[in-house]
Short mmCIF file of C-alpha atoms in Angstrom, two decimals:
data_model
loop_
_atom_site.label_atom_id
_atom_site.label_comp_id
_atom_site.label_asym_id
_atom_site.label_seq_id
_atom_site.Cartn_x
_atom_site.Cartn_y
_atom_site.Cartn_z
CA MET A 1 -259.29 -11.77 196.98
CA THR A 2 -256.91 -11.35 193.95
CA THR A 3 -254.36 -8.95 194.82
CA VAL A 4 -251.45 -7.99 191.92
CA LYS A 5 -248.33 -6.60 192.68
CA TYR A 6 -244.86 -5.69 191.03
CA THR A 7 -241.42 -5.49 192.04
CA SER A 8 -238.81 -2.88 190.83
CA GLU A 9 -237.11 -5.79 189.08
CA HIS A 10 -240.02 -6.05 186.93
CA GLU A 11 -241.57 -9.14 188.45
CA TRP A 12 -245.31 -9.72 189.10
CA ILE A 13 -247.16 -11.65 191.94
CA ARG A 14 -250.81 -12.26 191.79
CA VAL A 15 -251.99 -13.57 195.36
CA GLU A 16 -255.17 -15.76 195.76
CA ASP A 17 -255.75 -17.48 199.24
CA GLY A 18 -252.05 -17.09 200.51
CA VAL A 19 -250.31 -18.40 197.47
CA GLY A 20 -248.77 -16.22 194.59
CA THR A 21 -248.10 -16.86 191.10
CA VAL A 22 -244.80 -15.04 190.05
CA GLY A 23 -243.66 -13.85 186.33
CA ILE A 24 -241.79 -11.10 184.63
CA THR A 25 -243.55 -8.29 183.04
CA GLU A 26 -244.35 -7.31 179.49
CA TYR A 27 -241.66 -4.60 180.18
CA ALA A 28 -239.18 -7.30 181.31
CA GLN A 29 -239.95 -9.79 178.63
CA GLU A 30 -239.42 -7.22 176.05
CA GLN A 31 -236.14 -6.10 177.13
CA LEU A 32 -234.79 -9.68 177.41
CA GLY A 33 -235.79 -10.59 174.06
CA ASP A 34 -236.37 -14.02 172.80
CA VAL A 35 -236.32 -16.57 175.74
CA VAL A 36 -234.62 -19.67 174.95
CA PHE A 37 -234.45 -21.36 178.38
CA VAL A 38 -235.80 -20.97 181.80
CA GLU A 39 -234.71 -22.62 185.00
CA LEU A 40 -237.02 -23.02 187.51
CA PRO A 41 -236.60 -23.42 191.14
CA GLU A 42 -237.32 -26.72 192.98
CA VAL A 43 -240.30 -27.42 194.41
CA GLY A 44 -240.07 -26.96 198.36
CA LYS A 45 -237.39 -24.37 198.01
CA VAL A 46 -237.58 -21.66 200.67
CA VAL A 47 -236.61 -18.24 198.94
CA GLU A 48 -236.24 -15.05 200.85
CA LYS A 49 -237.84 -11.88 199.21
CA GLY A 50 -235.51 -10.41 196.62
CA GLY A 51 -233.64 -13.76 196.74
CA GLU A 52 -232.74 -15.36 193.29
CA ALA A 53 -235.56 -17.74 192.43
CA ALA A 54 -235.06 -18.41 188.94
CA VAL A 55 -232.92 -17.79 185.78
CA VAL A 56 -233.94 -16.82 182.20
CA ASP A 57 -231.97 -17.39 179.50
CA SER A 58 -232.55 -14.80 176.36
CA VAL A 59 -230.51 -15.43 173.09
CA LYS A 60 -228.06 -12.92 174.54
CA ALA A 61 -227.85 -13.05 178.29
CA ALA A 62 -228.67 -14.89 181.05
CA SER A 63 -230.96 -13.04 183.88
CA GLU A 64 -232.12 -13.40 187.29
CA VAL A 65 -235.51 -13.53 188.44
CA TYR A 66 -235.97 -12.55 192.09
CA ALA A 67 -238.55 -13.62 194.76
CA PRO A 68 -241.03 -10.69 195.00
CA VAL A 69 -241.84 -12.16 198.55
CA SER A 70 -240.45 -14.98 201.06
CA GLY A 71 -242.01 -18.30 201.32
CA GLU A 72 -241.91 -21.63 200.00
CA VAL A 73 -242.20 -22.65 196.15
CA SER A 74 -245.48 -24.85 195.70
CA GLU A 75 -245.37 -25.61 191.91
CA VAL A 76 -243.67 -24.53 188.64
CA ASN A 77 -244.51 -23.65 185.41
CA ALA A 78 -243.02 -27.00 183.89
CA ALA A 79 -244.29 -25.86 180.32
CA LEU A 80 -241.61 -23.50 180.45
CA VAL A 81 -238.96 -25.75 180.16
CA GLU A 82 -240.28 -27.08 176.70
CA ASP A 83 -241.64 -23.89 175.32
CA PRO A 84 -239.88 -21.07 176.90
CA ALA A 85 -241.03 -18.73 174.04
CA LYS A 86 -244.44 -18.71 176.25
CA VAL A 87 -242.51 -15.92 178.51
CA ASN A 88 -242.28 -13.61 175.25
CA ALA A 89 -246.03 -14.43 174.04
CA ASP A 90 -247.82 -14.28 177.40
CA PRO A 91 -245.88 -13.11 180.32
CA LEU A 92 -248.74 -12.18 182.53
CA GLY A 93 -250.49 -15.68 181.44
CA GLU A 94 -249.25 -18.93 180.36
CA GLY A 95 -245.78 -17.54 180.90
CA TRP A 96 -245.73 -17.78 184.91
CA PHE A 97 -242.44 -19.09 186.37
CA PHE A 98 -243.76 -20.45 189.79
CA ARG A 99 -245.98 -20.49 192.91
CA ILE A 100 -245.10 -19.50 196.48
CA LYS A 101 -246.67 -19.92 199.85
CA LEU A 102 -246.45 -16.58 201.33
CA SER A 103 -244.70 -16.76 204.97
CA ASP A 104 -245.48 -13.19 205.33
CA PRO A 105 -248.22 -11.75 203.39
CA GLY A 106 -247.21 -8.36 205.00
CA GLU A 107 -244.43 -8.08 202.75
CA LEU A 108 -247.01 -7.20 199.68
CA ASP A 109 -247.15 -3.86 201.24
CA ASP A 110 -243.55 -3.18 200.01
CA LEU A 111 -244.36 -3.76 196.36
CA MET A 112 -245.83 -1.42 193.84
CA ASP A 113 -249.82 -1.49 192.48
CA SER A 114 -250.04 -1.42 189.05
CA VAL A 115 -250.39 2.65 188.81
CA ALA A 116 -247.18 2.71 190.46
CA TYR A 117 -245.34 -0.07 188.42
CA GLN A 118 -246.81 1.69 185.37
CA GLU A 119 -244.93 5.16 186.41
CA LEU A 120 -241.67 3.50 186.84
CA VAL A 121 -242.04 1.88 183.04
CA GLU A 122 -242.85 5.16 181.70
CA SER A 123 -239.88 6.86 183.57
CA LEU A 124 -237.35 4.24 181.84
CA ALA A 125 -238.72 4.72 178.29
CA MET B 1 -229.24 4.87 181.02
CA ASN B 2 -228.05 8.47 182.20
CA GLU B 3 -229.34 10.90 179.68
CA THR B 4 -225.77 12.47 179.31
CA LEU B 5 -224.24 9.18 178.40
CA LYS B 6 -227.01 8.43 175.96
CA ASN B 7 -226.11 11.95 174.24
CA ASP B 8 -222.11 11.27 173.91
CA LEU B 9 -223.00 8.18 172.10
CA ASN B 10 -222.27 8.48 168.32
CA LYS B 11 -225.20 8.10 165.84
CA THR B 12 -225.08 6.46 162.19
CA PRO B 13 -226.81 8.39 159.59
CA LEU B 14 -229.68 5.45 159.63
CA HIS B 15 -230.42 6.29 163.25
CA ALA B 16 -233.75 8.05 162.73
CA LEU B 17 -234.80 5.09 160.48
CA HIS B 18 -234.53 2.28 162.96
CA VAL B 19 -236.23 4.54 165.43
CA GLU B 20 -239.05 4.85 163.08
CA ARG B 21 -238.90 1.17 162.33
CA GLY B 22 -239.38 0.21 165.98
CA ALA B 23 -235.81 -1.00 166.81
CA LYS B 24 -234.48 -1.48 170.30
CA MET B 25 -231.70 0.83 170.52
CA VAL B 26 -228.54 -0.01 172.53
CA PRO B 27 -225.17 1.42 173.37
CA PHE B 28 -222.35 -0.82 171.43
CA ALA B 29 -218.71 0.43 171.10
CA GLY B 30 -219.79 4.03 171.60
CA TRP B 31 -222.64 4.12 169.43
CA GLU B 32 -226.03 3.78 169.48
CA MET B 33 -227.33 0.96 167.49
CA PRO B 34 -230.50 -1.03 166.95
CA LEU B 35 -229.91 -4.55 168.99
CA GLN B 36 -233.31 -5.97 167.41
CA PHE B 37 -236.56 -4.88 165.52
CA GLU B 38 -239.07 -7.87 165.49
CA GLY B 39 -236.85 -9.99 167.47
CA ILE B 40 -233.29 -11.72 167.26
CA ILE B 41 -234.75 -15.35 166.47
CA ALA B 42 -236.83 -14.08 163.81
CA GLU B 43 -234.34 -11.60 162.32
CA HIS B 44 -231.63 -14.66 162.28
CA LEU B 45 -233.59 -16.84 160.57
CA HIS B 46 -234.72 -14.28 158.04
CA ALA B 47 -231.27 -13.95 157.08
CA ARG B 48 -230.72 -17.57 156.61
CA SER B 49 -233.80 -17.86 154.44
CA GLN B 50 -234.41 -14.33 152.79
CA ALA B 51 -232.64 -11.33 153.24
CA VAL B 52 -232.13 -9.15 156.12
CA LEU B 53 -230.57 -5.28 156.10
CA PHE B 54 -227.95 -4.29 158.95
CA ASP B 55 -226.38 -1.18 159.57
CA VAL B 56 -222.67 -1.70 159.96
CA SER B 57 -222.08 2.09 159.85
CA HIS B 58 -220.15 2.10 163.32
CA MET B 59 -217.56 0.52 161.59
CA GLY B 60 -214.66 2.39 160.45
CA GLN B 61 -213.83 3.00 156.74
CA ALA B 62 -210.53 4.36 155.43
CA VAL B 63 -208.61 4.74 152.41
CA LEU B 64 -204.50 4.31 152.57
CA TYR B 65 -202.63 5.46 149.70
CA GLY B 66 -199.15 6.22 148.87
CA ASP B 67 -196.06 5.15 146.79
CA ASN B 68 -197.03 1.57 147.57
CA PRO B 69 -199.41 1.00 149.99
CA ALA B 70 -199.93 -2.76 149.82
CA GLU B 71 -196.07 -3.18 150.69
CA SER B 72 -196.54 -0.61 153.24
CA LEU B 73 -199.33 -2.60 155.20
CA GLU B 74 -198.08 -6.01 154.85
CA THR B 75 -195.50 -4.96 157.57
CA LEU B 76 -198.56 -4.74 160.11
CA VAL B 77 -200.67 -7.55 158.97
CA PRO B 78 -199.88 -11.44 157.91
CA GLY B 79 -202.20 -11.06 154.57
CA GLU B 80 -201.08 -11.14 151.13
CA ILE B 81 -201.93 -7.85 150.05
CA GLN B 82 -199.18 -7.06 147.03
CA LYS B 83 -200.74 -9.63 144.99
CA LEU B 84 -204.43 -8.74 145.79
CA ALA B 85 -205.70 -7.99 142.31
CA ASN B 86 -207.90 -4.93 141.41
CA ASP B 87 -211.33 -4.90 142.87
CA HIS B 88 -210.47 -7.99 145.28
CA GLN B 89 -211.52 -7.93 149.05
CA ARG B 90 -209.32 -10.02 151.41
CA TYR B 91 -209.98 -10.37 155.11
CA THR B 92 -206.46 -9.90 157.38
CA VAL B 93 -205.56 -9.17 160.88
CA LEU B 94 -203.51 -6.54 162.62
CA THR B 95 -200.66 -8.11 164.73
CA ASN B 96 -198.81 -7.07 167.39
CA ALA B 97 -195.15 -7.97 168.58
CA GLU B 98 -196.19 -10.96 170.30
CA GLY B 99 -198.23 -12.30 167.47
CA GLY B 100 -201.34 -11.10 168.97
CA ILE B 101 -204.20 -9.59 167.04
CA LEU B 102 -204.69 -5.90 167.56
CA ASP B 103 -207.98 -5.86 165.14
CA ASP B 104 -209.32 -7.94 162.18
CA LEU B 105 -210.03 -5.74 159.31
CA MET B 106 -211.39 -6.00 155.38
CA VAL B 107 -208.95 -5.04 152.78
CA THR B 108 -210.05 -4.12 149.09
CA ARG B 109 -207.84 -2.78 146.30
CA ARG B 110 -208.89 -0.16 143.89
CA GLY B 111 -206.50 0.87 141.69
CA ASP B 112 -203.38 2.30 143.59
CA ARG B 113 -205.51 2.79 146.69
CA LEU B 114 -206.38 0.37 149.50
CA PHE B 115 -209.70 0.33 151.16
CA MET B 116 -210.31 -0.69 154.71
CA VAL B 117 -213.07 -1.36 157.18
CA VAL B 118 -212.14 -2.10 160.92
CA ASN B 119 -214.26 -2.77 164.00
CA ALA B 120 -215.98 0.36 165.63
CA ALA B 121 -214.64 -0.35 168.87
CA CYS B 122 -210.96 -0.44 167.64
CA ARG B 123 -211.60 2.47 164.89
CA GLU B 124 -209.65 5.18 166.63
CA ALA B 125 -206.91 3.22 167.94
CA ASP B 126 -206.17 1.55 164.44
CA PHE B 127 -206.22 4.52 162.73
CA GLU B 128 -203.90 6.17 164.81
CA TYR B 129 -201.62 2.99 164.89
CA ILE B 130 -201.56 2.60 160.93
CA ARG B 131 -200.68 6.59 160.90
CA THR B 132 -197.80 6.33 163.37
CA ARG B 133 -196.36 2.94 161.68
CA LEU B 134 -196.76 3.97 157.99
CA GLU B 135 -195.73 7.83 158.62
CA GLY B 136 -193.51 9.17 155.88
CA GLN B 137 -194.79 6.14 153.29
CA CYS B 138 -198.70 6.34 153.10
CA THR B 139 -201.66 8.84 153.98
CA LEU B 140 -204.57 7.32 155.86
CA GLU B 141 -207.74 8.94 155.16
CA PRO B 142 -210.58 8.08 157.34
CA GLN B 143 -213.96 8.18 155.62
CA PRO B 144 -216.40 9.20 158.58
CA ASP B 145 -218.68 10.62 156.24
CA ARG B 146 -219.60 7.16 154.86
CA ALA B 147 -222.26 4.87 155.66
CA LEU B 148 -221.92 0.91 155.58
CA LEU B 149 -224.92 -1.27 155.00
CA ALA B 150 -225.09 -5.06 154.83
CA LEU B 151 -227.73 -6.96 152.67
CA GLN B 152 -227.18 -10.50 153.83
CA GLY B 153 -229.15 -13.74 152.70
CA PRO B 154 -229.79 -16.27 150.15
CA THR B 155 -232.34 -13.57 148.13
CA ALA B 156 -230.50 -10.69 149.05
CA VAL B 157 -229.21 -11.09 145.52
CA ASN B 158 -232.64 -11.14 143.96
CA ALA B 159 -233.49 -7.87 145.62
CA LEU B 160 -230.52 -5.75 144.86
CA ALA B 161 -230.31 -7.25 141.46
CA ARG B 162 -234.08 -5.49 140.69
CA LEU B 163 -231.88 -2.12 141.64
CA ALA B 164 -228.63 -2.68 140.21
CA PRO B 165 -228.83 -5.70 137.86
CA ALA B 166 -224.92 -6.06 137.60
CA ALA B 167 -224.60 -6.98 141.79
CA ARG B 168 -225.88 -10.58 139.99
CA TYR B 169 -222.55 -10.77 138.41
CA LEU B 170 -220.35 -9.82 141.14
CA MET B 171 -218.38 -12.60 142.52
CA PHE B 172 -217.48 -13.29 146.37
CA MET B 173 -215.01 -11.04 147.82
CA HIS B 174 -214.89 -8.89 144.76
CA SER B 175 -216.02 -5.54 144.81
CA GLN B 176 -217.22 -2.78 142.33
CA PRO B 177 -218.57 0.68 142.30
CA LEU B 178 -222.38 0.25 141.10
CA SER B 179 -225.55 2.61 141.07
CA ILE B 180 -228.15 1.40 143.39
CA GLY B 181 -231.55 3.38 141.95
CA ASN B 182 -229.25 6.20 141.01
CA ILE B 183 -227.51 6.23 144.39
CA PRO B 184 -223.45 6.12 143.85
CA SER B 185 -222.40 2.90 145.94
CA VAL B 186 -219.56 0.72 146.26
CA VAL B 187 -220.54 -2.88 146.48
CA SER B 188 -218.84 -5.93 147.68
CA ARG B 189 -220.30 -9.48 147.52
CA SER B 190 -219.11 -10.44 151.18
CA GLY B 191 -220.34 -10.35 154.71
CA TYR B 192 -220.02 -11.83 158.19
CA THR B 193 -223.27 -14.25 158.43
CA GLY B 194 -222.01 -16.93 156.41
CA GLU B 195 -224.84 -16.58 153.67
CA ASP B 196 -224.42 -14.71 150.44
CA GLY B 197 -224.83 -10.99 150.54
CA PHE B 198 -223.25 -7.96 149.66
CA GLU B 199 -221.69 -5.04 151.86
CA ILE B 200 -222.64 -1.45 150.41
CA SER B 201 -220.56 1.58 151.04
CA VAL B 202 -222.56 4.97 150.54
CA GLU B 203 -222.15 8.60 151.37
CA ALA B 204 -223.91 9.54 154.80
CA THR B 205 -226.27 11.80 152.94
CA ASP B 206 -227.57 8.80 150.66
CA ALA B 207 -227.81 6.01 153.49
CA GLU B 208 -231.42 6.54 154.28
CA ALA B 209 -232.56 6.66 151.19
CA LEU B 210 -230.72 3.50 149.87
CA ALA B 211 -231.46 1.65 153.17
CA ARG B 212 -235.27 2.68 152.15
CA LEU B 213 -234.88 1.54 149.09
CA LEU B 214 -233.58 -1.87 150.00
CA LEU B 215 -236.15 -2.47 152.68
CA SER B 216 -239.15 -1.68 149.85
CA GLU B 217 -237.97 -4.94 148.23
CA PRO B 218 -240.03 -7.65 149.38
CA GLU B 219 -237.48 -10.24 150.55
CA VAL B 220 -235.77 -7.46 152.92
CA ARG B 221 -236.34 -7.02 156.32
CA PRO B 222 -233.97 -4.89 158.79
CA GLY B 223 -232.04 -6.18 161.18
CA GLY B 224 -230.01 -5.51 164.38
CA LEU B 225 -226.81 -6.43 166.13
CA GLY B 226 -228.43 -9.30 167.67
CA ALA B 227 -229.09 -11.19 164.85
CA ARG B 228 -225.75 -10.36 163.53
CA ASP B 229 -223.86 -11.88 166.04
CA THR B 230 -225.61 -15.27 166.48
CA LEU B 231 -225.58 -15.28 162.61
CA ARG B 232 -221.52 -14.56 162.87
CA LEU B 233 -221.48 -16.74 166.02
CA GLU B 234 -223.11 -19.96 163.84
CA ALA B 235 -220.68 -19.20 160.83
CA GLY B 236 -217.85 -19.73 163.25
CA PHE B 237 -216.58 -16.08 162.86
CA CYS B 238 -214.60 -14.26 165.20
CA LEU B 239 -215.87 -11.27 167.43
CA TYR B 240 -212.91 -8.95 168.13
CA GLY B 241 -212.78 -8.54 171.88
CA ASN B 242 -214.05 -11.50 172.46
CA ASP B 243 -212.76 -14.53 170.22
CA ILE B 244 -209.72 -12.79 169.35
CA ASP B 245 -207.70 -10.04 171.19
CA GLU B 246 -204.07 -8.96 171.76
CA THR B 247 -203.55 -12.17 173.38
CA THR B 248 -204.58 -14.48 170.92
CA THR B 249 -202.51 -15.46 167.87
CA PRO B 250 -203.89 -16.14 164.21
CA VAL B 251 -202.87 -19.64 164.63
CA GLU B 252 -204.53 -20.18 167.80
CA ALA B 253 -207.61 -18.49 166.35
CA GLY B 254 -207.66 -20.85 163.70
CA LEU B 255 -206.84 -18.10 161.32
CA ALA B 256 -203.82 -19.19 159.99
CA TRP B 257 -205.61 -19.45 156.51
CA THR B 258 -205.79 -15.76 156.39
CA ILE B 259 -201.87 -15.98 156.26
CA GLY B 260 -200.50 -15.69 152.62
CA LYS B 261 -198.20 -18.30 151.57
CA ARG B 262 -195.15 -15.95 150.72
CA ARG B 263 -195.90 -14.10 154.10
CA ARG B 264 -195.37 -17.43 156.05
CA THR B 265 -191.73 -17.74 154.56
CA GLU B 266 -190.85 -13.98 154.43
CA GLY B 267 -192.49 -12.64 158.08
CA GLY B 268 -191.97 -9.13 157.62
CA PHE B 269 -195.04 -8.54 159.95
CA PRO B 270 -195.19 -7.85 163.72
CA GLY B 271 -194.73 -10.92 165.55
CA ALA B 272 -193.68 -12.90 162.34
CA GLU B 273 -191.39 -15.08 164.46
CA ILE B 274 -193.66 -16.23 167.13
CA ILE B 275 -196.42 -16.87 164.15
CA GLN B 276 -193.98 -18.93 162.14
CA ARG B 277 -192.88 -21.05 165.01
CA GLN B 278 -196.43 -21.81 165.66
CA LEU B 279 -197.15 -22.79 162.40
CA ALA B 280 -194.37 -25.15 162.34
CA GLU B 281 -194.71 -26.53 165.46
CA GLY B 282 -197.89 -26.01 166.68
CA VAL B 283 -199.71 -23.93 169.50
CA GLN B 284 -201.13 -24.70 173.00
CA ARG B 285 -204.48 -23.93 172.70
CA ARG B 286 -206.79 -23.38 169.98
CA ARG B 287 -210.16 -22.07 168.99
CA VAL B 288 -213.08 -24.80 168.47
CA GLY B 289 -216.93 -24.78 168.53
CA ILE B 290 -218.91 -26.25 171.24
CA ILE B 291 -222.59 -27.72 170.52
CA LEU B 292 -224.13 -28.14 174.22
CA ASP B 293 -226.76 -31.13 174.54
CA GLY B 294 -229.40 -29.19 176.41
CA ARG B 295 -231.01 -26.09 176.16
CA ILE B 296 -228.88 -23.68 178.75
CA PRO B 297 -226.41 -21.43 176.55
CA ALA B 298 -223.17 -21.09 177.84
CA ARG B 299 -221.55 -17.43 178.07
CA ALA B 300 -218.37 -15.95 177.39
CA HIS B 301 -215.83 -17.01 180.44
CA ALA B 302 -217.81 -20.24 181.31
CA ALA B 303 -215.19 -22.87 181.96
CA VAL B 304 -214.73 -25.89 179.60
CA GLU B 305 -213.77 -28.89 181.41
CA ASP B 306 -213.06 -32.70 180.38
CA GLN B 307 -214.42 -35.77 181.69
CA ASP B 308 -212.73 -35.99 185.03
CA GLY B 309 -213.26 -32.03 185.74
CA ALA B 310 -210.03 -30.73 185.02
CA VAL B 311 -210.59 -27.26 183.37
CA VAL B 312 -209.17 -27.68 179.53
CA GLY B 313 -210.25 -24.24 178.38
CA GLU B 314 -212.67 -20.91 178.25
CA VAL B 315 -215.61 -19.98 176.05
CA THR B 316 -214.98 -16.68 174.58
CA SER B 317 -218.65 -16.26 172.94
CA GLY B 318 -222.01 -18.18 173.36
CA ALA B 319 -225.27 -17.71 172.51
CA TYR B 320 -228.56 -20.10 171.47
CA GLY B 321 -228.08 -20.55 167.73
CA PRO B 322 -231.08 -20.36 166.23
CA SER B 323 -230.65 -22.18 162.99
CA VAL B 324 -228.59 -25.07 164.80
CA ASP B 325 -231.53 -24.96 167.51
CA SER B 326 -229.09 -25.97 169.98
CA PRO B 327 -227.07 -23.60 172.58
CA VAL B 328 -223.35 -23.06 170.41
CA ALA B 329 -220.51 -21.48 171.67
CA LEU B 330 -216.58 -20.61 170.78
CA ALA B 331 -213.76 -21.58 173.12
CA TYR B 332 -210.10 -21.90 173.24
CA VAL B 333 -209.22 -25.27 174.48
CA LYS B 334 -205.86 -27.31 174.68
CA THR B 335 -204.89 -28.57 171.62
CA GLU B 336 -205.57 -32.27 172.75
CA TYR B 337 -209.10 -31.45 173.28
CA GLY B 338 -209.44 -29.77 170.08
CA GLU B 339 -210.68 -32.74 167.76
CA PRO B 340 -214.34 -32.58 166.70
CA LYS B 341 -216.71 -35.06 169.02
CA THR B 342 -214.47 -34.81 171.86
CA PRO B 343 -216.45 -34.70 174.93
CA VAL B 344 -216.47 -31.79 177.10
CA ASN B 345 -218.54 -30.19 179.88
CA VAL B 346 -219.41 -26.62 180.14
CA VAL B 347 -219.88 -24.86 183.65
CA VAL B 348 -222.87 -22.50 183.76
CA ARG B 349 -224.45 -21.60 187.21
CA ASP B 350 -222.10 -24.55 188.88
CA GLN B 351 -223.89 -27.11 186.55
CA ARG B 352 -221.76 -29.16 184.16
CA LEU B 353 -223.39 -28.78 180.97
CA PRO B 354 -222.40 -31.96 178.42
CA GLY B 355 -221.15 -30.85 175.03
CA ARG B 356 -219.27 -31.76 172.21
CA VAL B 357 -216.25 -30.21 170.20
CA THR B 358 -217.74 -29.37 166.66
CA ALA B 359 -216.18 -28.51 163.23
CA LEU B 360 -216.48 -24.85 162.14
CA PRO B 361 -218.84 -23.36 161.18
CA PHE B 362 -221.76 -24.59 162.76
CA VAL B 363 -223.88 -23.94 159.83
CA GLU B 364 -222.37 -24.49 156.18
CA HIS B 365 -221.35 -21.31 154.60
CA LYS B 366 -223.37 -20.63 151.35
CA TYR B 367 -221.06 -18.26 149.41
CA VAL B 368 -221.36 -17.78 145.50
CA HIS B 369 -218.14 -18.39 143.91
#
């Protein structure tokens, strides 16, 4: 079964069979504006929940992307290196950043579901 | 953002129009300004190919008058103001006693008065400083009830000339009162993007009607501060507070061209001895452009290193340049590293990004003369 969760830093994670796909939300890409470069983690890198996992450069500024959960990076979206604008065009789909093997699936319980995240975004408007 | 803080921000007369057009509004120098509408890259490229309308009403407009305002103002700036012809405009800087830059500004002569446009972040300090320094000689009158619009791009002239035919014959850095669709305005052929274009000063109460009129022309789209910044960066222009400030002199900043020939000999402006010495003997560091090889943009304060890893300078502005299609930066480097094509590395997130010093501007200026 598939679970989608969100962080207060505007990352999403979609978990299937113990592997999570991570990206940034529609709200985050809108706030960043045009993305011109994405720095992805090395495959095999072990990240802590809340630790810096990637960097996204917009025209204006660089921003960190944090790991929503702890685990080992198992795959990265190399297509973003060639075409970082995918993050703006399709943040929840083709604009994914990396996949992570969860070391503690229990950490997902600390994250927001889509209803809670939607409320957060509305409170920021 | 905290609501109280947000409510403290100044709003330009076009604020409601920006919100209506879907702008992302951000705080800038005490003002709530549009960062972008459709997106920085799209707006930037539109300004290089068609025409973009920017709201620059946050900038400070003022008029200076008195017995001889040009002679008086020359005691504060190194520019040639006394010989500035009627309706002509000039870019200059306010210097301090150390030869540093208090602000950069545009000065236009209209009859026996001088009109000035200064940076938003400096406006109160500038006005206070000019008032104090020129007390008994001149009166400085801020014009907070005027808005300022910048229409920039190669087809800006077509859009504006449809509403005010005389705009077509206005020459670069000249200014003229024009009626734009019955709205009284003062138009200069100038801007800060490197493109042909106009800056239009108008009564605040007429600003929204004028903006709607210009935006209804087929060439024109609205643009925000984001695109204005990437356009000026590619044009090699300084952003006050980043690329020039009280610690950088006009000579170091590559702005020696703004110092009049007579002024170089006569002096008579704050910091003249230091600036004259630098003109004669050279400077230790200078402002240059850097194009990076990869895709990672360098930001302000990134270190610039030589091939051996020694720090030789610092980035003061940096972004992805949409027209260059590469990361571009302005930096101060030791003079011996200032020659175009000099290889350098810029340090970003502990990576050494290769690049090369580049002659400014990054994108050729396209003014009409």
